PDB file of C-alpha atoms and ligand atoms in Angstrom:
ATOM      1  CA  VAL R  11       0.000   0.000   0.000  1.00  0.00           C
ATOM      2  CA  THR R  12       2.755   2.414   0.958  1.00  0.00           C
ATOM      3  CA  LEU R  13       4.617   1.624  -2.239  1.00  0.00           C
ATOM      4  CA  VAL R  14       1.572   2.324  -4.361  1.00  0.00           C
ATOM      5  CA  VAL R  15       1.034   5.632  -2.606  1.00  0.00           C
ATOM      6  CA  ALA R  16       4.699   6.542  -2.970  1.00  0.00           C
ATOM      7  CA  ALA R  17       4.584   5.682  -6.674  1.00  0.00           C
ATOM      8  CA  LEU R  18       1.510   7.850  -7.103  1.00  0.00           C
ATOM      9  CA  LEU R  19       3.156  10.727  -5.296  1.00  0.00           C
ATOM     10  CA  LEU R  20       6.239  10.408  -7.476  1.00  0.00           C
ATOM     11  CA  ALA R  21       4.085  10.269 -10.577  1.00  0.00           C
ATOM     12  CA  GLY R  22       2.382  13.418  -9.337  1.00  0.00           C
ATOM     13  CA  CYS R  23       5.729  15.150  -8.861  1.00  0.00           C
ATOM     14  CA  ALA R  24       6.861  14.138 -12.323  1.00  0.00           C
ATOM     15  CA  ASP R  25       3.666  15.527 -13.787  1.00  0.00           C
ATOM     16  CA  SER R  26       4.234  18.842 -12.092  1.00  0.00           C
ATOM     17  CA  VAL R  27       7.514  19.389 -13.949  1.00  0.00           C
ATOM     18  CA  PRO R  28       6.734  21.507 -17.010  1.00  0.00           C
ATOM     19  CA  ARG R  29       7.697  19.620 -20.118  1.00  0.00           C
ATOM     20  CA  HIS R  30       7.489  22.528 -22.527  1.00  0.00           C
ATOM     21  CA  THR R  31       8.399  26.106 -21.884  1.00  0.00           C
ATOM     22  CA  ASP R  32       5.298  27.396 -23.670  1.00  0.00           C
ATOM     23  CA  ARG R  33       3.188  25.258 -21.365  1.00  0.00           C
ATOM     24  CA  ALA R  34       5.042  26.594 -18.338  1.00  0.00           C
ATOM     25  CA  ALA R  35       4.406  30.168 -19.428  1.00  0.00           C
ATOM     26  CA  SER R  36       0.656  29.742 -19.695  1.00  0.00           C
ATOM     27  CA  PRO R  37      -1.373  30.152 -16.514  1.00  0.00           C
ATOM     28  CA  PRO R  38      -2.214  26.735 -15.000  1.00  0.00           C
ATOM     29  CA  VAL R  39      -5.915  27.510 -14.626  1.00  0.00           C
ATOM     30  CA  PRO R  40      -7.904  26.168 -17.600  1.00  0.00           C
ATOM     31  CA  CYS R  41     -11.257  26.036 -15.773  1.00  0.00           C
ATOM     32  CA  LEU R  42     -10.771  29.517 -14.348  1.00  0.00           C
ATOM     33  CA  SER R  43     -10.194  30.836 -17.852  1.00  0.00           C
ATOM     34  CA  GLN R  44     -13.839  30.044 -18.661  1.00  0.00           C
ATOM     35  CA  ALA R  45     -15.726  33.304 -18.294  1.00  0.00           C
ATOM     36  CA  ASP R  46     -19.126  31.683 -18.571  1.00  0.00           C
ATOM     37  CA  ASP R  47     -20.454  30.077 -15.354  1.00  0.00           C
ATOM     38  CA  GLY R  48     -21.902  27.080 -17.167  1.00  0.00           C
ATOM     39  CA  LEU R  49     -18.684  26.274 -19.041  1.00  0.00           C
ATOM     40  CA  PHE R  50     -16.711  26.814 -15.848  1.00  0.00           C
ATOM     41  CA  ALA R  51     -18.944  24.375 -13.940  1.00  0.00           C
ATOM     42  CA  THR R  52     -18.722  21.781 -16.727  1.00  0.00           C
ATOM     43  CA  CYS R  53     -14.935  22.107 -16.844  1.00  0.00           C
ATOM     44  CA  LEU R  54     -14.623  21.830 -13.074  1.00  0.00           C
ATOM     45  CA  ARG R  55     -16.872  18.819 -12.952  1.00  0.00           C
ATOM     46  CA  THR R  56     -14.722  17.025 -15.522  1.00  0.00           C
ATOM     47  CA  GLU R  57     -11.609  17.791 -13.463  1.00  0.00           C
ATOM     48  CA  LEU R  58     -13.249  16.497 -10.291  1.00  0.00           C
ATOM     49  CA  ASP R  59     -14.436  13.328 -12.044  1.00  0.00           C
ATOM     50  CA  ASP R  60     -10.981  12.710 -13.526  1.00  0.00           C
ATOM     51  CA  VAL R  61      -9.153  12.893 -10.202  1.00  0.00           C
ATOM     52  CA  TRP R  62     -11.665  10.862  -8.195  1.00  0.00           C
ATOM     53  CA  GLY R  63     -12.224   8.403 -11.011  1.00  0.00           C
ATOM     54  CA  ARG R  64      -8.488   7.721 -11.031  1.00  0.00           C
ATOM     55  CA  GLU R  65      -8.237   7.490  -7.247  1.00  0.00           C
ATOM     56  CA  PHE R  66     -11.124   5.029  -7.060  1.00  0.00           C
ATOM     57  CA  HIS R  67      -9.705   3.026  -9.945  1.00  0.00           C
ATOM     58  CA  THR R  68      -6.305   2.618  -8.243  1.00  0.00           C
ATOM     59  CA  THR R  69      -8.068   1.034  -5.277  1.00  0.00           C
ATOM     60  CA  GLY R  70     -10.227  -1.230  -7.459  1.00  0.00           C
ATOM     61  CA  ARG R  71     -13.413   0.748  -7.071  1.00  0.00           C
ATOM     62  CA  ASN R  72     -15.722   2.669  -9.353  1.00  0.00           C
ATOM     63  CA  TYR R  73     -16.422   6.339  -8.951  1.00  0.00           C
ATOM     64  CA  ALA R  74     -19.841   7.693  -9.858  1.00  0.00           C
ATOM     65  CA  SER R  75     -20.153  11.402 -10.518  1.00  0.00           C
ATOM     66  CA  PRO R  76     -22.807  13.195  -8.454  1.00  0.00           C
ATOM     67  CA  GLN R  77     -25.609  15.116 -10.112  1.00  0.00           C
ATOM     68  CA  LEU R  78     -24.982  18.857 -10.121  1.00  0.00           C
ATOM     69  CA  THR R  79     -27.841  21.316 -10.144  1.00  0.00           C
ATOM     70  CA  VAL R  80     -27.711  25.087  -9.960  1.00  0.00           C
ATOM     71  CA  GLY R  81     -30.627  27.420  -9.398  1.00  0.00           C
ATOM     72  CA  GLU R  82     -33.539  28.059  -7.148  1.00  0.00           C
ATOM     73  CA  ASP R  83     -34.255  25.405  -4.609  1.00  0.00           C
ATOM     74  CA  THR R  84     -37.358  23.777  -5.994  1.00  0.00           C
ATOM     75  CA  GLY R  85     -36.552  21.235  -3.392  1.00  0.00           C
ATOM     76  CA  SER R  86     -37.803  18.055  -2.106  1.00  0.00           C
ATOM     77  CA  GLY R  87     -36.857  18.701   1.510  1.00  0.00           C
ATOM     78  CA  THR R  88     -39.105  20.069   4.198  1.00  0.00           C
ATOM     79  CA  GLY R  89     -39.513  23.807   4.621  1.00  0.00           C
ATOM     80  CA  ARG R  90     -37.074  23.792   7.473  1.00  0.00           C
ATOM     81  CA  VAL R  91     -34.354  22.051   5.458  1.00  0.00           C
ATOM     82  CA  GLN R  92     -34.773  24.530   2.631  1.00  0.00           C
ATOM     83  CA  GLU R  93     -34.635  27.390   5.078  1.00  0.00           C
ATOM     84  CA  LEU R  94     -31.327  26.129   6.418  1.00  0.00           C
ATOM     85  CA  THR R  95     -29.759  25.334   3.077  1.00  0.00           C
ATOM     86  CA  ARG R  96     -30.952  27.907   0.566  1.00  0.00           C
ATOM     87  CA  ASP R  97     -27.883  30.125   0.967  1.00  0.00           C
ATOM     88  CA  ARG R  98     -25.368  27.269   1.034  1.00  0.00           C
ATOM     89  CA  ALA R  99     -24.285  24.700  -1.491  1.00  0.00           C
ATOM     90  CA  TYR R 100     -25.170  21.241  -0.210  1.00  0.00           C
ATOM     91  CA  TYR R 101     -24.966  17.568  -0.983  1.00  0.00           C
ATOM     92  CA  SER R 102     -27.556  14.866  -0.677  1.00  0.00           C
ATOM     93  CA  PRO R 103     -26.907  11.216  -1.606  1.00  0.00           C
ATOM     94  CA  ARG R 104     -30.207  11.140  -3.493  1.00  0.00           C
ATOM     95  CA  THR R 105     -30.063  14.408  -5.423  1.00  0.00           C
ATOM     96  CA  GLY R 106     -26.333  15.129  -5.559  1.00  0.00           C
ATOM     97  CA  ILE R 107     -24.861  18.626  -5.292  1.00  0.00           C
ATOM     98  CA  HIS R 108     -27.104  21.640  -5.358  1.00  0.00           C
ATOM     99  CA  VAL R 109     -25.824  25.206  -5.650  1.00  0.00           C
ATOM    100  CA  PRO R 110     -28.572  27.726  -4.887  1.00  0.00           C
ATOM    101  CA  THR R 111     -28.599  30.952  -6.878  1.00  0.00           C
ATOM    102  CA  ARG R 112     -28.442  32.878  -3.648  1.00  0.00           C
ATOM    103  CA  TYR R 113     -25.193  31.170  -2.725  1.00  0.00           C
ATOM    104  CA  LEU R 114     -23.672  32.136  -6.094  1.00  0.00           C
ATOM    105  CA  ASP R 115     -24.774  35.735  -5.526  1.00  0.00           C
ATOM    106  CA  ASP R 116     -23.249  35.737  -2.027  1.00  0.00           C
ATOM    107  CA  VAL R 117     -19.959  34.341  -3.313  1.00  0.00           C
ATOM    108  CA  ARG R 118     -19.771  36.945  -6.076  1.00  0.00           C
ATOM    109  CA  ALA R 119     -20.604  39.753  -3.658  1.00  0.00           C
ATOM    110  CA  ALA R 120     -18.025  38.589  -1.119  1.00  0.00           C
ATOM    111  CA  HIS R 121     -15.182  37.524  -3.413  1.00  0.00           C
ATOM    112  CA  GLY R 122     -15.615  39.432  -6.681  1.00  0.00           C
ATOM    113  CA  SER R 123     -13.082  38.308  -9.278  1.00  0.00           C
ATOM    114  CA  ARG R 124     -12.062  35.390  -7.047  1.00  0.00           C
ATOM    115  CA  ALA R 125     -15.568  33.867  -7.241  1.00  0.00           C
ATOM    116  CA  HIS R 126     -14.601  30.987  -9.522  1.00  0.00           C
ATOM    117  CA  ILE R 127     -11.641  29.848  -7.445  1.00  0.00           C
ATOM    118  CA  VAL R 128     -13.886  29.996  -4.365  1.00  0.00           C
ATOM    119  CA  LEU R 129     -16.483  27.888  -6.180  1.00  0.00           C
ATOM    120  CA  SER R 130     -13.718  25.420  -7.057  1.00  0.00           C
ATOM    121  CA  PHE R 131     -13.286  24.915  -3.335  1.00  0.00           C
ATOM    122  CA  THR R 132     -17.040  24.700  -2.713  1.00  0.00           C
ATOM    123  CA  LEU R 133     -17.606  22.094  -5.414  1.00  0.00           C
ATOM    124  CA  SER R 134     -14.556  20.066  -4.430  1.00  0.00           C
ATOM    125  CA  HIS R 135     -15.830  20.028  -0.822  1.00  0.00           C
ATOM    126  CA  GLU R 136     -19.304  18.897  -1.919  1.00  0.00           C
ATOM    127  CA  THR R 137     -17.750  16.264  -4.178  1.00  0.00           C
ATOM    128  CA  GLY R 138     -15.894  15.061  -1.083  1.00  0.00           C
ATOM    129  CA  HIS R 139     -19.308  14.163   0.329  1.00  0.00           C
ATOM    130  CA  GLN R 140     -20.006  12.043  -2.767  1.00  0.00           C
ATOM    131  CA  VAL R 141     -16.702  10.244  -2.151  1.00  0.00           C
ATOM    132  CA  GLN R 142     -17.761   9.594   1.452  1.00  0.00           C
ATOM    133  CA  HIS R 143     -21.165   8.358   0.356  1.00  0.00           C
ATOM    134  CA  LEU R 144     -19.663   5.919  -2.164  1.00  0.00           C
ATOM    135  CA  LEU R 145     -17.157   4.603   0.388  1.00  0.00           C
ATOM    136  CA  HIS R 146     -19.472   4.455   3.388  1.00  0.00           C
ATOM    137  CA  PRO R 147     -23.094   4.602   2.252  1.00  0.00           C
ATOM    138  CA  ARG R 148     -24.492   3.749   5.656  1.00  0.00           C
ATOM    139  CA  ILE R 149     -22.018   5.139   8.167  1.00  0.00           C
ATOM    140  CA  ASP R 150     -23.240   7.354  10.973  1.00  0.00           C
ATOM    141  CA  ALA R 151     -20.261   9.604  11.720  1.00  0.00           C
ATOM    142  CA  PRO R 152     -20.077  12.862  13.698  1.00  0.00           C
ATOM    143  CA  GLY R 153     -21.024  15.805  11.497  1.00  0.00           C
ATOM    144  CA  VAL R 154     -17.816  17.723  12.132  1.00  0.00           C
ATOM    145  CA  ASP R 155     -15.720  14.681  11.103  1.00  0.00           C
ATOM    146  CA  VAL R 156     -17.736  14.383   7.900  1.00  0.00           C
ATOM    147  CA  GLU R 157     -17.294  18.083   7.095  1.00  0.00           C
ATOM    148  CA  THR R 158     -13.598  18.382   7.909  1.00  0.00           C
ATOM    149  CA  GLN R 159     -12.906  15.240   5.891  1.00  0.00           C
ATOM    150  CA  ALA R 160     -14.724  16.827   2.925  1.00  0.00           C
ATOM    151  CA  ASP R 161     -12.407  19.846   3.359  1.00  0.00           C
ATOM    152  CA  CYS R 162      -9.429  17.479   3.337  1.00  0.00           C
ATOM    153  CA  TYR R 163     -10.700  15.746   0.171  1.00  0.00           C
ATOM    154  CA  ALA R 164     -11.046  19.180  -1.448  1.00  0.00           C
ATOM    155  CA  GLY R 165      -7.349  19.702  -0.663  1.00  0.00           C
ATOM    156  CA  VAL R 166      -6.457  16.287  -2.114  1.00  0.00           C
ATOM    157  CA  TRP R 167      -8.201  17.164  -5.359  1.00  0.00           C
ATOM    158  CA  ALA R 168      -6.519  20.582  -5.513  1.00  0.00           C
ATOM    159  CA  ARG R 169      -3.054  19.083  -4.947  1.00  0.00           C
ATOM    160  CA  GLN R 170      -3.531  16.610  -7.778  1.00  0.00           C
ATOM    161  CA  GLU R 171      -4.857  19.338 -10.036  1.00  0.00           C
ATOM    162  CA  ALA R 172      -1.890  21.530  -9.162  1.00  0.00           C
ATOM    163  CA  ASN R 173       0.492  18.667  -9.919  1.00  0.00           C
ATOM    164  CA  ALA R 174      -1.159  18.309 -13.318  1.00  0.00           C
ATOM    165  CA  ARG R 175      -0.833  22.078 -13.832  1.00  0.00           C
ATOM    166  CA  GLU R 176      -4.581  22.499 -13.966  1.00  0.00           C
ATOM    167  CA  LEU R 177      -4.789  24.690 -10.864  1.00  0.00           C
ATOM    168  CA  ASP R 178      -2.695  27.117  -8.833  1.00  0.00           C
ATOM    169  CA  ALA R 179      -2.539  25.608  -5.338  1.00  0.00           C
ATOM    170  CA  GLY R 180      -1.759  28.918  -3.631  1.00  0.00           C
ATOM    171  CA  GLN R 181      -4.667  30.660  -5.330  1.00  0.00           C
ATOM    172  CA  PHE R 182      -6.962  27.780  -4.388  1.00  0.00           C
ATOM    173  CA  ARG R 183      -5.910  27.885  -0.744  1.00  0.00           C
ATOM    174  CA  THR R 184      -6.352  31.658  -0.519  1.00  0.00           C
ATOM    175  CA  GLY R 185      -9.857  31.419  -2.007  1.00  0.00           C
ATOM    176  CA  ALA R 186     -10.808  28.470   0.193  1.00  0.00           C
ATOM    177  CA  GLU R 187      -9.592  30.189   3.334  1.00  0.00           C
ATOM    178  CA  ALA R 188     -11.490  33.383   2.497  1.00  0.00           C
ATOM    179  CA  GLU R 189     -14.690  31.405   1.965  1.00  0.00           C
ATOM    180  CA  LEU R 190     -14.215  29.338   5.129  1.00  0.00           C
ATOM    181  CA  ARG R 191     -13.765  32.560   7.109  1.00  0.00           C
ATOM    182  CA  ARG R 192     -16.898  34.042   5.546  1.00  0.00           C
ATOM    183  CA  LEU R 193     -19.012  30.956   6.273  1.00  0.00           C
ATOM    184  CA  SER R 194     -17.591  30.569   9.768  1.00  0.00           C
ATOM    185  CA  ALA R 195     -18.948  33.959  10.808  1.00  0.00           C
ATOM    186  CA  ASP R 196     -22.183  31.983  11.284  1.00  0.00           C
ATOM    187  CA  PRO R 197     -22.086  30.139  14.654  1.00  0.00           C
ATOM    188  CA  GLU R 198     -24.400  27.450  13.264  1.00  0.00           C
ATOM    189  CA  GLU R 199     -21.887  26.737  10.486  1.00  0.00           C
ATOM    190  CA  VAL R 200     -19.112  26.394  13.089  1.00  0.00           C
ATOM    191  CA  ARG R 201     -21.244  24.067  15.195  1.00  0.00           C
ATOM    192  CA  SER R 202     -22.091  21.785  12.283  1.00  0.00           C
ATOM    193  CA  HIS R 203     -18.850  22.010  10.253  1.00  0.00           C
ATOM    194  CA  GLY R 204     -16.094  22.712  12.790  1.00  0.00           C
ATOM    195  CA  GLY R 205     -14.111  25.849  13.605  1.00  0.00           C
ATOM    196  CA  VAL R 206     -12.324  27.749  10.882  1.00  0.00           C
ATOM    197  CA  ASP R 207      -8.830  26.771  12.075  1.00  0.00           C
ATOM    198  CA  GLN R 208      -9.823  23.107  12.237  1.00  0.00           C
ATOM    199  CA  ARG R 209     -11.224  23.294   8.704  1.00  0.00           C
ATOM    200  CA  ILE R 210      -8.179  25.039   7.270  1.00  0.00           C
ATOM    201  CA  ALA R 211      -5.939  22.442   8.953  1.00  0.00           C
ATOM    202  CA  ALA R 212      -7.985  19.675   7.292  1.00  0.00           C
ATOM    203  CA  LEU R 213      -7.780  21.402   3.912  1.00  0.00           C
ATOM    204  CA  ASP R 214      -4.008  21.784   4.316  1.00  0.00           C
ATOM    205  CA  LYS R 215      -3.589  18.100   5.160  1.00  0.00           C
ATOM    206  CA  GLY R 216      -5.156  17.166   1.832  1.00  0.00           C
ATOM    207  CA  LEU R 217      -3.335  19.906  -0.034  1.00  0.00           C
ATOM    208  CA  ARG R 218       0.021  18.867   1.422  1.00  0.00           C
ATOM    209  CA  THR R 219      -0.289  15.143   0.746  1.00  0.00           C
ATOM    210  CA  GLY R 220      -2.640  14.764  -2.226  1.00  0.00           C
ATOM    211  CA  ASP R 221      -3.480  11.440  -0.604  1.00  0.00           C
ATOM    212  CA  PRO R 222      -7.080  10.591   0.321  1.00  0.00           C
ATOM    213  CA  ALA R 223      -5.863   8.142   2.981  1.00  0.00           C
ATOM    214  CA  ALA R 224      -4.346  11.112   4.836  1.00  0.00           C
ATOM    215  CA  CYS R 225      -7.930  12.348   5.364  1.00  0.00           C
ATOM    216  CA  ASP R 226      -9.060   9.293   7.360  1.00  0.00           C
ATOM    217  CA  VAL R 227     -10.998  10.140  10.507  1.00  0.00           C
ATOM    218  CA  GLY R 228     -12.661   7.562  12.753  1.00  0.00           C
ATOM    219  CA  GLY R 229     -14.581   5.044  10.671  1.00  0.00           C
ATOM    220  CA  LEU R 230     -14.419   7.302   7.625  1.00  0.00           C
ATOM    221  CA  SER R 231     -11.459   5.546   6.087  1.00  0.00           C
ATOM    222  CA  TRP R 232     -10.202   5.508   2.516  1.00  0.00           C
ATOM    223  CA  ARG R 233      -9.439   1.771   2.453  1.00  0.00           C
TER     224      ARG R 233
HETATM  225 ZN1   ZN L  15     -20.140  19.760   3.619  1.00  0.00          ZN
END
């Protein structure tokens, strides 16, 4: 197991070495270069599927991409659930990832030109919940463990993207931290998702290692 991980890490390092100078000169942010929100989301989704598809494959499993919907919450949940979630992106095993319009507006208002890098973090966190669901469909884990592990998985994805020169890791971390600080101004968010320092530490663990196994917490294990 260790050897496989080491080989993957080395492969990642090799990939991060620019092979052509023209490639090195271009900004490593293909999804961010999409001005249109729809194209950006499609691009990002492909990148998320590629990384997790590969990670699942190396451990003999199949990854299934979650549904992604954007827009008003026409929702299936109760009124109370909608009330709690309408200004946050969220994941449900049945309906996948939903990004409410109001959340997009909030992100744009708070982060301006950094909105897309912030959304890269948001969608990679929500995709982390899909990973958890596929690995442990019936586990009952503490909410904060589930959320901080999703932050760690977001970091894992970003590290692999950075190694493939598809993302700037520093830019990603700055955007993620800014969004975590914004969300953590809400005490309810802190109660359900963990404190901001705890979440940034989890993100950094994934970002540093690029290894999903480094995100293990309690019964929420990669293998
Ligand atoms: Zn979450």
